[in-house]
XYZ file of C-alpha atoms in Angstrom:
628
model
C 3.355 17.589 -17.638
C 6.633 18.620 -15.720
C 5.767 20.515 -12.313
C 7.519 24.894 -12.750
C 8.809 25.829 -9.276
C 10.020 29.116 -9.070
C 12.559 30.148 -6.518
C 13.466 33.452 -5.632
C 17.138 34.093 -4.047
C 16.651 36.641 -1.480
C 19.005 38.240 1.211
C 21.128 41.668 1.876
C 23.964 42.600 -0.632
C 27.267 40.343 -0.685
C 25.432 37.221 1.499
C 26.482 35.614 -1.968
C 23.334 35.320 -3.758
C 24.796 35.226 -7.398
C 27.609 33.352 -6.708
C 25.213 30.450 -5.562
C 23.045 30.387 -8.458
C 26.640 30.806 -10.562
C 28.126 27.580 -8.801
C 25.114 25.866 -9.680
C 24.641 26.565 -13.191
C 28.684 26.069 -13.738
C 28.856 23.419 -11.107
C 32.373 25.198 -10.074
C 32.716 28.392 -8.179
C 33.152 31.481 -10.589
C 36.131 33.127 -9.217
C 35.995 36.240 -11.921
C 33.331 38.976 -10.801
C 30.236 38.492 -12.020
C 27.113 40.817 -12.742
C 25.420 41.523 -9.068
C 22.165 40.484 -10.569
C 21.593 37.540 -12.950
C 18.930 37.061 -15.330
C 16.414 34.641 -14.469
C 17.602 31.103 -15.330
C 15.738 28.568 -16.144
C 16.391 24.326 -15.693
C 14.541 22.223 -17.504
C 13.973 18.256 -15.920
C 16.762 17.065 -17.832
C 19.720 19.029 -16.253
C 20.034 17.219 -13.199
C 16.611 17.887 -11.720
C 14.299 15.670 -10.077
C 11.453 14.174 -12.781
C 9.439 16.521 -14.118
C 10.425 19.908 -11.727
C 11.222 22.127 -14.011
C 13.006 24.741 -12.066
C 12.882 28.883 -12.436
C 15.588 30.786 -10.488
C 15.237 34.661 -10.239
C 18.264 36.413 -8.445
C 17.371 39.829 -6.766
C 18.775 42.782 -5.303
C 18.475 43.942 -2.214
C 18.951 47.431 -2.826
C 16.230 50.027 -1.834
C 15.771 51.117 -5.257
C 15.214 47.969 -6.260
C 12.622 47.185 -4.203
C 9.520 47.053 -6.437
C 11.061 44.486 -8.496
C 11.953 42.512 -5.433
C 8.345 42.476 -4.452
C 6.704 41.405 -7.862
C 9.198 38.446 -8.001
C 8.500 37.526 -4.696
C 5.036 37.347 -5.371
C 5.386 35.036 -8.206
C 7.517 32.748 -6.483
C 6.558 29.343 -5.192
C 9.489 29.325 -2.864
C 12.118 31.829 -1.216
C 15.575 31.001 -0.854
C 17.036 33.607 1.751
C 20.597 33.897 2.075
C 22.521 35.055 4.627
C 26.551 34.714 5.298
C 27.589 36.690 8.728
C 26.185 37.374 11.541
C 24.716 41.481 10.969
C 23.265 39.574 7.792
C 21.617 36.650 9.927
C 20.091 39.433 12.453
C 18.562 41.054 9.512
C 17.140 37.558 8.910
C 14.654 38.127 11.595
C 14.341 42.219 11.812
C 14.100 42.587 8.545
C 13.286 39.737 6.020
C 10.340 37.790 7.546
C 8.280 40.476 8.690
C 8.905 41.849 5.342
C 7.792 38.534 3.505
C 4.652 38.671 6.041
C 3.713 42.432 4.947
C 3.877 41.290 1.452
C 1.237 38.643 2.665
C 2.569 35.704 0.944
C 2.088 32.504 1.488
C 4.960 30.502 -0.071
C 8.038 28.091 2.018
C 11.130 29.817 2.960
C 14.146 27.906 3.155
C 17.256 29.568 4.829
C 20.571 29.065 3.798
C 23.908 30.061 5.536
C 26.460 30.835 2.571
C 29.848 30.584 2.530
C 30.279 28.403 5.306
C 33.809 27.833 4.225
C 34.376 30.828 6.749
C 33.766 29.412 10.137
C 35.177 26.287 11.381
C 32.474 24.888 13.090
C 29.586 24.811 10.333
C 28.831 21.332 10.648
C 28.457 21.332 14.329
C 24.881 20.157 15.552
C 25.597 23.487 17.605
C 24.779 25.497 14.732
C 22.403 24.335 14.079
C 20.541 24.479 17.172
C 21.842 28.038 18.753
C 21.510 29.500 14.881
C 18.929 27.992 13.288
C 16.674 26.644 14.982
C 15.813 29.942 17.123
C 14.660 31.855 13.830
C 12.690 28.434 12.601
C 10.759 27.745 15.844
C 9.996 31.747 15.452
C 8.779 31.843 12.098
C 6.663 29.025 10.967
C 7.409 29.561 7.318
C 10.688 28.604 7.110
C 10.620 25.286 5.568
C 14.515 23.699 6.224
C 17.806 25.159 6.842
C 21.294 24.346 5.558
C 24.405 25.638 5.455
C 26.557 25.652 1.756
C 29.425 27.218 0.360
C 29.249 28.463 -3.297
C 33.264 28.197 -3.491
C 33.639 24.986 -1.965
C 31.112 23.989 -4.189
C 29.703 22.497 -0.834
C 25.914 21.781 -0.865
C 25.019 23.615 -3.423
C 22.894 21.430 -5.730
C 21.678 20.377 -2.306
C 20.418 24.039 -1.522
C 18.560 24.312 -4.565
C 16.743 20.815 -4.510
C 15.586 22.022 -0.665
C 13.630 24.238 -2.715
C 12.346 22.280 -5.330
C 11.124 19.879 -2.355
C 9.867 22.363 0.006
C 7.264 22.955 -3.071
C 6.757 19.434 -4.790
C 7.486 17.710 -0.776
C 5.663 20.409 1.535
C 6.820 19.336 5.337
C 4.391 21.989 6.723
C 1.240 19.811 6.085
C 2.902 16.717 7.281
C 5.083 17.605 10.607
C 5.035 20.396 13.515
C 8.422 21.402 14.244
C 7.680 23.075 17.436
C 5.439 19.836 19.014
C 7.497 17.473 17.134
C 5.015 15.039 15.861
C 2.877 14.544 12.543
C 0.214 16.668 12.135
C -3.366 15.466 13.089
C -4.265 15.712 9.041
C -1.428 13.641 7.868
C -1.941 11.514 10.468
C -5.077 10.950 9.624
C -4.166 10.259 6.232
C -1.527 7.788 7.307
C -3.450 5.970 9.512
C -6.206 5.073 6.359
C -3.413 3.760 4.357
C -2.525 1.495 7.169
C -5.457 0.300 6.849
C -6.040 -0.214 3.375
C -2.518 -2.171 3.545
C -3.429 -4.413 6.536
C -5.304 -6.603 3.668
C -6.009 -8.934 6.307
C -7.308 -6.280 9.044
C -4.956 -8.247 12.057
C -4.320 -4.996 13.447
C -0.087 -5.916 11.903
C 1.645 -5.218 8.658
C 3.230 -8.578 8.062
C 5.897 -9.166 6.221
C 4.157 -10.035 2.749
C 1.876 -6.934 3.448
C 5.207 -4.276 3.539
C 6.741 -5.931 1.063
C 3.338 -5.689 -1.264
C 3.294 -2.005 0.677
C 7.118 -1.631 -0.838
C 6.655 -2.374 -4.201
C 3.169 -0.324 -4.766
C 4.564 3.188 -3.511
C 8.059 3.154 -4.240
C 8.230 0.493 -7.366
C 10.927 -1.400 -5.841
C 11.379 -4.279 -3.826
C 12.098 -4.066 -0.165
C 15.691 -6.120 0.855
C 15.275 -8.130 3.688
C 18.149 -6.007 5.488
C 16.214 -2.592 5.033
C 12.896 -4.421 6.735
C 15.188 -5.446 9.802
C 16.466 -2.309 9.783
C 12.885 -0.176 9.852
C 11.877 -2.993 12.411
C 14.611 -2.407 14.992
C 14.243 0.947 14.865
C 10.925 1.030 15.261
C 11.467 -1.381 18.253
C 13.371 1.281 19.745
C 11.495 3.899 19.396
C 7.990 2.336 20.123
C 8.745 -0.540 22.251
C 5.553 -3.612 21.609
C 4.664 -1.597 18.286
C 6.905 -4.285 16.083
C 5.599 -8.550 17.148
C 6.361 -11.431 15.289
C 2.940 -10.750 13.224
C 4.171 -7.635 12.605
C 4.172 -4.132 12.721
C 1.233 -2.186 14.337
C -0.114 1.258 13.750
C 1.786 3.020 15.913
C 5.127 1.509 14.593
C 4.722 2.508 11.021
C 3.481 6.513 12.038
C 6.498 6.360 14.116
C 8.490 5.136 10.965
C 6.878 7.715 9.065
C 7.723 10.350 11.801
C 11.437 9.429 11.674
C 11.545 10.011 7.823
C 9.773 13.610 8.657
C 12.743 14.314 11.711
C 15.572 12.891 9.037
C 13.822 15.442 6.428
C 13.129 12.565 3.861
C 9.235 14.111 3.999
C 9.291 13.549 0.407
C 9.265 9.454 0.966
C 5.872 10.449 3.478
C 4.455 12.095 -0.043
C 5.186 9.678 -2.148
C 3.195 7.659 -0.294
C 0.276 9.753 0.615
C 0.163 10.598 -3.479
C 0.200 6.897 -4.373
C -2.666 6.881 -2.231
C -4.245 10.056 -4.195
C -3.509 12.412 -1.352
C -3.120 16.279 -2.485
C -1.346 19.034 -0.951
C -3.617 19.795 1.564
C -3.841 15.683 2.350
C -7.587 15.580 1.373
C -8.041 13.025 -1.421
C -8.143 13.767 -5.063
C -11.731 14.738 -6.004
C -10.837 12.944 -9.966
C -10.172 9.715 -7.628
C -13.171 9.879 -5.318
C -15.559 11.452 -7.761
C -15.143 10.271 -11.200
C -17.078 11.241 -14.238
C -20.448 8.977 -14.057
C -23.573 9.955 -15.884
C -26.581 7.764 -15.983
C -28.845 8.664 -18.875
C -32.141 8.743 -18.860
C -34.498 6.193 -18.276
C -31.275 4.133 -17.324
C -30.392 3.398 -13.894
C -26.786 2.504 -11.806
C -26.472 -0.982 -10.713
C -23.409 -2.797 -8.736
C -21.099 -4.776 -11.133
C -20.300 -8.387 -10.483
C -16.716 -6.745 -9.748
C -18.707 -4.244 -7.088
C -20.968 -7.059 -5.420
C -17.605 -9.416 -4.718
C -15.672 -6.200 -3.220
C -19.045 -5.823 -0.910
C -18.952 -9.139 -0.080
C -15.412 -9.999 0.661
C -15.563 -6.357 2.760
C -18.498 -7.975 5.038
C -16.615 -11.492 5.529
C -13.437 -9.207 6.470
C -15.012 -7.792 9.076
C -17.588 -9.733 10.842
C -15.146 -11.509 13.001
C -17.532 -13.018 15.274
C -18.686 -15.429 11.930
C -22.173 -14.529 13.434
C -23.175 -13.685 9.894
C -24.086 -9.966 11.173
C -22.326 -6.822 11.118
C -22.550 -5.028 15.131
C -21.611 -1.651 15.534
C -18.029 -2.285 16.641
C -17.132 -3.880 13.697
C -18.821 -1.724 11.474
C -16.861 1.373 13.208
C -13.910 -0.583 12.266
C -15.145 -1.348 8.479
C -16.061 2.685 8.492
C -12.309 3.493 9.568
C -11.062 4.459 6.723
C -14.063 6.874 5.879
C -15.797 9.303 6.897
C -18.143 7.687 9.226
C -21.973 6.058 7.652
C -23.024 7.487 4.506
C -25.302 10.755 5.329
C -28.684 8.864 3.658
C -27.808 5.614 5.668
C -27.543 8.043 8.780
C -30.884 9.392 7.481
C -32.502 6.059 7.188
C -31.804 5.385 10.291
C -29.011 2.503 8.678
C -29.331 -0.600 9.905
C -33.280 -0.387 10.148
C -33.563 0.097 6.697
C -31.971 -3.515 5.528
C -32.169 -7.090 7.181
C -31.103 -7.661 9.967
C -30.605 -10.839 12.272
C -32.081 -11.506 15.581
C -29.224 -9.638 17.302
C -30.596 -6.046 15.638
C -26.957 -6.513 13.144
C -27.182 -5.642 9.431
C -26.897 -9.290 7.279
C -24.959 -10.083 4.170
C -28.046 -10.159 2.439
C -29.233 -6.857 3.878
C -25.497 -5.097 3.165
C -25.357 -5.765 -0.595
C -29.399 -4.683 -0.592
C -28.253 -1.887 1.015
C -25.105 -1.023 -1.082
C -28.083 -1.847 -4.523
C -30.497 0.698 -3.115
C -27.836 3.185 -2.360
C -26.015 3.113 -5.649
C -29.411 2.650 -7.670
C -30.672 6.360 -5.617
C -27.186 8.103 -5.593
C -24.236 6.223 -7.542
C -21.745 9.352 -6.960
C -21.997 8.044 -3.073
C -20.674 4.502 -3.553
C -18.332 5.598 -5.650
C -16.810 7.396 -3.106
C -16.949 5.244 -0.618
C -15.591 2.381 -3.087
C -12.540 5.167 -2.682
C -12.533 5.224 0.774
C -12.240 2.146 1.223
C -10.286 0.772 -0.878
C -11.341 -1.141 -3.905
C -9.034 -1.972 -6.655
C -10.203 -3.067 -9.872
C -8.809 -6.737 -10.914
C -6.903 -5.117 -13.499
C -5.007 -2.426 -12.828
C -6.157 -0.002 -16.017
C -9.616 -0.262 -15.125
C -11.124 3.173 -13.689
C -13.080 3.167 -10.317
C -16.508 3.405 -11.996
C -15.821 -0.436 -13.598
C -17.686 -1.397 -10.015
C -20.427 -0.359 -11.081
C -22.772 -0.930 -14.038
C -25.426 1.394 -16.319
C -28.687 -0.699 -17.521
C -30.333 -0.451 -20.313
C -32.482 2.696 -20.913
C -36.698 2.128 -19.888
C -38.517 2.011 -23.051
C -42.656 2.442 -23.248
C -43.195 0.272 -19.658
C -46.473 -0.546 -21.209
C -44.866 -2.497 -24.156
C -44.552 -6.708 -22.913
C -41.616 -7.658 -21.992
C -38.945 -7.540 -18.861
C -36.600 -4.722 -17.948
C -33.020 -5.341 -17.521
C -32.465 -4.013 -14.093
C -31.823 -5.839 -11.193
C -32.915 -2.946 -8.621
C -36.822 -1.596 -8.706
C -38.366 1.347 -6.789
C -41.828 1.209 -5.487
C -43.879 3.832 -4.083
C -46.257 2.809 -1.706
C -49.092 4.987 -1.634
C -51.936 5.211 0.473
C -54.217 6.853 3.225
C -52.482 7.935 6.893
C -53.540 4.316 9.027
C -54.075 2.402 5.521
C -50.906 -0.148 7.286
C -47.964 1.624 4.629
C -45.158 1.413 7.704
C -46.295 -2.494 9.191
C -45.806 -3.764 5.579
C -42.416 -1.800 4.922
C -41.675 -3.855 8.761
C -42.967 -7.141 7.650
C -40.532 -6.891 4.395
C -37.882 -6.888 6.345
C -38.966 -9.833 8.544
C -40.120 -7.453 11.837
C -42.266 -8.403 14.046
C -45.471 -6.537 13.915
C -46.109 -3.995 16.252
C -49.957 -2.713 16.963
C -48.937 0.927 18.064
C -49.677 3.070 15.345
C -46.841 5.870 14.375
C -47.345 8.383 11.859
C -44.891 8.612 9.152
C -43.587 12.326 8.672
C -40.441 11.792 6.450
C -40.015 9.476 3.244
C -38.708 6.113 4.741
C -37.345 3.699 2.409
C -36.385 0.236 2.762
C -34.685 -2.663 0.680
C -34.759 -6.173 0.280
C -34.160 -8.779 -2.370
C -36.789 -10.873 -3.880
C -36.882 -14.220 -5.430
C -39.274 -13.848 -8.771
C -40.207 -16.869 -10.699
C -37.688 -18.744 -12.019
C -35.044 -18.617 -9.625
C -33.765 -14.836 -10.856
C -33.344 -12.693 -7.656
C -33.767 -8.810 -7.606
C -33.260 -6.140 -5.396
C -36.531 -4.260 -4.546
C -36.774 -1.104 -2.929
C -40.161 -0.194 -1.150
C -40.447 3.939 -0.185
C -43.395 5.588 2.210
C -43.654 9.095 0.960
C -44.730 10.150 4.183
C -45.867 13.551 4.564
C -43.913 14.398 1.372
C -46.149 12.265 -1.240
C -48.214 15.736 -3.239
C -44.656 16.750 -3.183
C -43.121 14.059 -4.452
C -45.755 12.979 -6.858
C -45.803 15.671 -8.701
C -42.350 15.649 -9.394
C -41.736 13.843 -12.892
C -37.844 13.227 -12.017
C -39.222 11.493 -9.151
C -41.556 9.942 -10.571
C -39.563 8.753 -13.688
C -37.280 7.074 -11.569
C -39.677 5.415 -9.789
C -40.975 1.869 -11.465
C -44.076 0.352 -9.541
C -46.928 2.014 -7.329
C -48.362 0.164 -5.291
C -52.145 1.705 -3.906
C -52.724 0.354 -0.416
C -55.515 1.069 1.698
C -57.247 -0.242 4.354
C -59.821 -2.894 4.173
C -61.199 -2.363 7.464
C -61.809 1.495 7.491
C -64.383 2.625 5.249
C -62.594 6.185 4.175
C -59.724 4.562 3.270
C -60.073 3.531 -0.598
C -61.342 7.309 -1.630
C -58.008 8.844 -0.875
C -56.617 6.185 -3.806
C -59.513 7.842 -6.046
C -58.685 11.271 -4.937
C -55.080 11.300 -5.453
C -55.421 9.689 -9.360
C -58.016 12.660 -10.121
C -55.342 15.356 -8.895
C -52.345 13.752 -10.145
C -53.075 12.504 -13.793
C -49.586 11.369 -14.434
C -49.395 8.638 -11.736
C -51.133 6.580 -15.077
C -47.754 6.461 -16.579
C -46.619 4.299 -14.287
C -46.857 0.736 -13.935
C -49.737 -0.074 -10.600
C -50.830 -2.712 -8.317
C -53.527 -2.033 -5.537
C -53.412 -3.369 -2.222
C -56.134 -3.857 0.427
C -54.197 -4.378 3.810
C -55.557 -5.570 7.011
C -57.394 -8.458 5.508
C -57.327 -10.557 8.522
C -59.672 -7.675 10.072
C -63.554 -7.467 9.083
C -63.572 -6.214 5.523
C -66.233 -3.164 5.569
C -67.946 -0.811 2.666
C -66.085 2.021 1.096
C -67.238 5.874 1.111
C -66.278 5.680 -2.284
C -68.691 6.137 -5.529
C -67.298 2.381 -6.745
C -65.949 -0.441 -4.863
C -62.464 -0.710 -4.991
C -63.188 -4.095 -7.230
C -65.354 -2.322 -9.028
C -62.829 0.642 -9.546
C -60.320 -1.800 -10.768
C -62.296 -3.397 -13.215
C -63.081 -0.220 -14.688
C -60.173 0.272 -15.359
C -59.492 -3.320 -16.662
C -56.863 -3.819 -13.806
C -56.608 -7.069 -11.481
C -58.410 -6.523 -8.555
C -56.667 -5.821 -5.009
C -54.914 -7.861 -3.493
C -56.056 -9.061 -0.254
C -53.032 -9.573 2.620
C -52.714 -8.835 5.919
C -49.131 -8.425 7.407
C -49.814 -10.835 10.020
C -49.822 -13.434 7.627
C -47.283 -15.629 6.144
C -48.555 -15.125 2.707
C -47.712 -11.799 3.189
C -44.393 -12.558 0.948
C -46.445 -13.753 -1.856
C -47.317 -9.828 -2.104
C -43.738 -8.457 -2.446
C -42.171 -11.095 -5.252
C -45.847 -9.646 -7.221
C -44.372 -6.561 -7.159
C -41.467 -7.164 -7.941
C -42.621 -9.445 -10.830
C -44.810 -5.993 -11.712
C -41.723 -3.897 -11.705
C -39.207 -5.827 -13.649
C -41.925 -6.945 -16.545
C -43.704 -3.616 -16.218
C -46.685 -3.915 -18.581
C -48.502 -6.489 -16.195
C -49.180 -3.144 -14.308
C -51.486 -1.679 -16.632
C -55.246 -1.761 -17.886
C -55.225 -5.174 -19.980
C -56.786 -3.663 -23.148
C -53.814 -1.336 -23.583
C -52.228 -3.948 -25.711
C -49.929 -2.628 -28.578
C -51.095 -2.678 -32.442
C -51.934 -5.969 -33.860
C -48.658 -7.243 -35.953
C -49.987 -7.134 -39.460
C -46.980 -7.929 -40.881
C -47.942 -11.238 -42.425
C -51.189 -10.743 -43.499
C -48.986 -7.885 -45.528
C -47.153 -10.851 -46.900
C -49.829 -12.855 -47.751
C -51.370 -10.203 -49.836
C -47.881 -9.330 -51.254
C -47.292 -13.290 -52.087
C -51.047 -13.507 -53.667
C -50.464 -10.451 -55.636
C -47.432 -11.062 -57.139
C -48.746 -15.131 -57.649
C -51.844 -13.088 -60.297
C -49.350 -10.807 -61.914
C -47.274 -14.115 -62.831
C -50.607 -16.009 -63.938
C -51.344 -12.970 -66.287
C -47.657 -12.905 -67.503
C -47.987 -16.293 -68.248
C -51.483 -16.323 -70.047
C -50.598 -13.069 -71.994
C -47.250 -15.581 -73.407
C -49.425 -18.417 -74.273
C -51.718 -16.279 -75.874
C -49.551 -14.385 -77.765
C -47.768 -17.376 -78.820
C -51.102 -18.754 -80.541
């Protein structure tokens, strides 16, 4: 779809207006008089045009009866071209033509042109320039670029008009201050991310391999050995250390990037902030960061094999140390390119909601549980950070969302057989004190600590568990906190949920009844899948206030009794890779008589076999009998 810019020639009468637009539809000056306004011309890509610009000129007049046409067209425009071509016509650049483009509250580029240039003998001067130009630039921010053309010379004339086209399709305003002289902190920003995402290596250097792979993404061309020597001794110059033999370093490629923005080749700085999905206003694209991903229901969002090895290589990148552990310095540096943590990992207090090695840093093994738990809770937020930072899909055509993976949709969880889902929730339910926080500690390998804290806010943690057989899964064990009526009685919440597990404490007698409360008030926790718990086994195991004994209540309800741990045991794992076990084959969870319908399908076929095996023997008797 070709890109419409429409540019609208301003300036006072006889600045030579026409005669520009004339020399560049004719490509030769017009020396016979022509109308004082044209019609509106249009260019398609094809007529000399960058790709895809198609270009809308729309010549005005300057005359105060024809000022409420000048207005409309100047508030359709995407760009103004305002011509001036003495000096009474250059003062009126500044009395008259700005402030007048401000009152009409506009927002568009202006780029000024000096016409007919051919009448002063020192228009190329870099004195010009500076005593003519760059006075009424530095004064009004709008102004976009400057030049200076001749419409009967024929001199920079196509030149003029593709000032335009750029200063709409290449905006410098987002990308350099004139008056400071430097990028803009946005675009720096911006530039500063894709230095990273090309440093594949993360040396702190752009090597030679890594421009030349740099080269050929944005601009679809190889780079020649003599134009890299040439960026690196200019960058030398400019920025002194910023270009080693390893190569060059941050600071040496914004300068290079601030040189193109000085030279006015801004549109080279777009082409590669839009290869990198950058819009206009240098935020990324919101098609490229948030893609289209539903999950249906009953399914959930799982990594793909493609997402897990990103993760993975992304963790060896970083930890430089090779102490197997992510600190905080290196995960600022992983984090670079994004903005900061994700906001639930900054919830979840992040890294205390993974594993984590002696040292208090976040493990391989508690990373990609972390990345499973975040993309099986919110998949929109890892696929934006898979934008952020930087994953590319082994082949090219693949979208963003091939890192990731939808399972299967739930079916009855009472039917037999496994799920197909590597990542479980389980809701851990039980009185305040029942020991809910010590065995969300003790699944992450933490020490246990005897002070008792209250939980207030859902706290959820993640680890991966080894079932039987070998297969590993991902389980996710969340403390409702405060929040459990809440929660509970929310069927999205509790759909997505897969496993409760009841805890309470063995050793305090009014623990069990809030179990036998909370079923009574919330009937629907029976659709779900259950285990019960009695925690704190390795303390004297007293009578409950309750009207059965938790054994008792179980077997009632032709469930396996609780299971009997204590978090200051080492059996205490045995606990976890049961529910996990529960979760992924889900009908272990329920009362054993709720078996489905006996399959009477060959006892059908026996009947059908004897049946038709009489209707033959009568066939056969009524021939024989017949035949006498």
């Amino acid at each position: 779809m070709a890109t419409v810019v429409r540019i609208c020639v301003c300036g006072d009468e006889g600045t030579g207006k026409s005669s520009l637009i004339a020399s560049l539809v004719k490509d030769v000056f017009v020396t016979n008089k022509i109308q004082s306004v044209l019609p509106q011309i249009t260019i398609p890509p094809s007529i000399g045009t960058p790709d895809n610009v198609t270009t809308t000129i729309i010549d005005t007049s300057a005359r105060p009866q024809d000022r409420n046409t000048l207005r409309k067209e100047i508030r359709k425009s995407n760009v103004i071209l305002l011509v001036y071509s003495d000096h009474y016509s250059y003062e009126r650049v500044a009395l008259f033509w700005m402030p007048y483009f401000r009152s009409l509250g506009v927002n568009v580029p202006v780029v000024l042109c000096a016409n007919k240039c051919d009448l002063t003998g020192d228009s190329s001067t870099p004195q010009v320039f500076e005593e003519e130009m760059l006075p009424v630039m530095n004064e009004f921010r709008e102004i976009d670029s400057c030049i200076r053309a001749s419409a009967r010379e024929h001199n920079n004339v196509n030149e003029t008009f593709f000032l335009c086209q750029k200063a709409v399709t290449h905006p410098i305003a987002p990308l350099f201050d004139y008056k400071e002289g430097n990028l803009k902190p946005a675009c720096v920003s911006a530039l500063k991310r894709v230095f990273y995402l090309c440093d594949k290596d993360q040396d702190g250097y752009l090597s030679d391999a890594e421009m030349h792979e740099f080269q050929a993404k944005c601009f679809d061309k190889p780079l020649t050995s003599e134009d890299l020597d040439n960026i690196k001794i200019s960058i030398a110059k400019a920025v002194p250390g910023s270009y080693t033999e390893r190569g060059i370093d941050m600071d040496g490629f914004l300068q290079l990037n601030k040189m193109y923005a000085e030279k006015g080749r801004h549109e080279t700085i777009w082409i590669i902030l839009r290869k990198y999905h950058y819009t206009d206003s240098l935020s990324l694209e919101a098609s490229f960061f948030s893609p289209r991903f539903e999950v249906p229901e009953y399914s959930s969002a799982e990594l793909s094999p493609a997402g897990y090895r990103f993760f993975v290589d992304l963790f060896l990148l970083f930890d430089r140390d090779n102490d197997g552990g992510l600190n905080d310095y290196e995960l600022a540096a992983l984090f670079a390119p994004a903005p900061g943590l994700p906001p639930s990992w900054e919830e979840s207090g992040f890294p205390s909601s993974t594993v984590r090695n002696e040292a208090g840093h976040v493990t391989l093994q508690g990373w990609l549980a972390q990345w499973s738990m975040t993309t099986f809770l919110e998949p929109k937020t890892t696929l934006e950070y898979l934008a952020y930072l930087g994953f590319e899909p082994s082949n090219p055509r693949d979208p963003l969302t091939s890192a990731l993976k939808i399972t299967k949709p739930r079916k009855r969880r009472s039917r037999p057989g496994r799920v197909e889902r590597n990542v479980v929730l389980c809701y851990v339910i039980g009185a305040p004190g029942a020991g809910k926080s010590s065995l969300l500690d003790s699944f992450l390998n933490r020490p246990f600590d005897n002070l008792y804290r209250p939980t207030i806010k859902p706290r959820r943690v993640v680890n991966s568990v080894e079932l039987h057989g070998g297969k590993q899964c991902y389980l996710i064990l969340e403390e409702l906190g405060e929040l459990e009526p809440a929660i509970l009685e929310n069927q999205v919440k509790l759909d997505a949920c897969d496993l409760i597990c009841y805890t309470y404490d063995s050793s305090d007698p009014d623990s069990f009844s809030h179990i036998v409360n909370l079923r009574k008030r919330v009937p629907q926790l029976d659709e779900l899948p259950a285990i019960y718990t009695a925690l704190k086994a390795d303390k004297d195991k007293t009578t409950q206030r309750s009207e059965l004994q938790p054994d008792q209540y179980t077997s009632g309800l032709m469930m396996s009794t609780p299971l009997h741990v204590s978090v200051t045991w080492n059996s205490i794992g045995e606990l976890f890779v049961a529910l996990a076990e529960a979760a992924t084959n889900p009908s272990t969870g329920f009362p054993k008589n709720e078996e489905p319908p006996p399959d009477r399908t060959g006892l059908y076929l026996a009947l059908g076999a004897t049946t038709c095996a009489g209707v033959a023997a009568f066939m056969i008797w009524r021939r024989s009998t017949n035949s006498i």
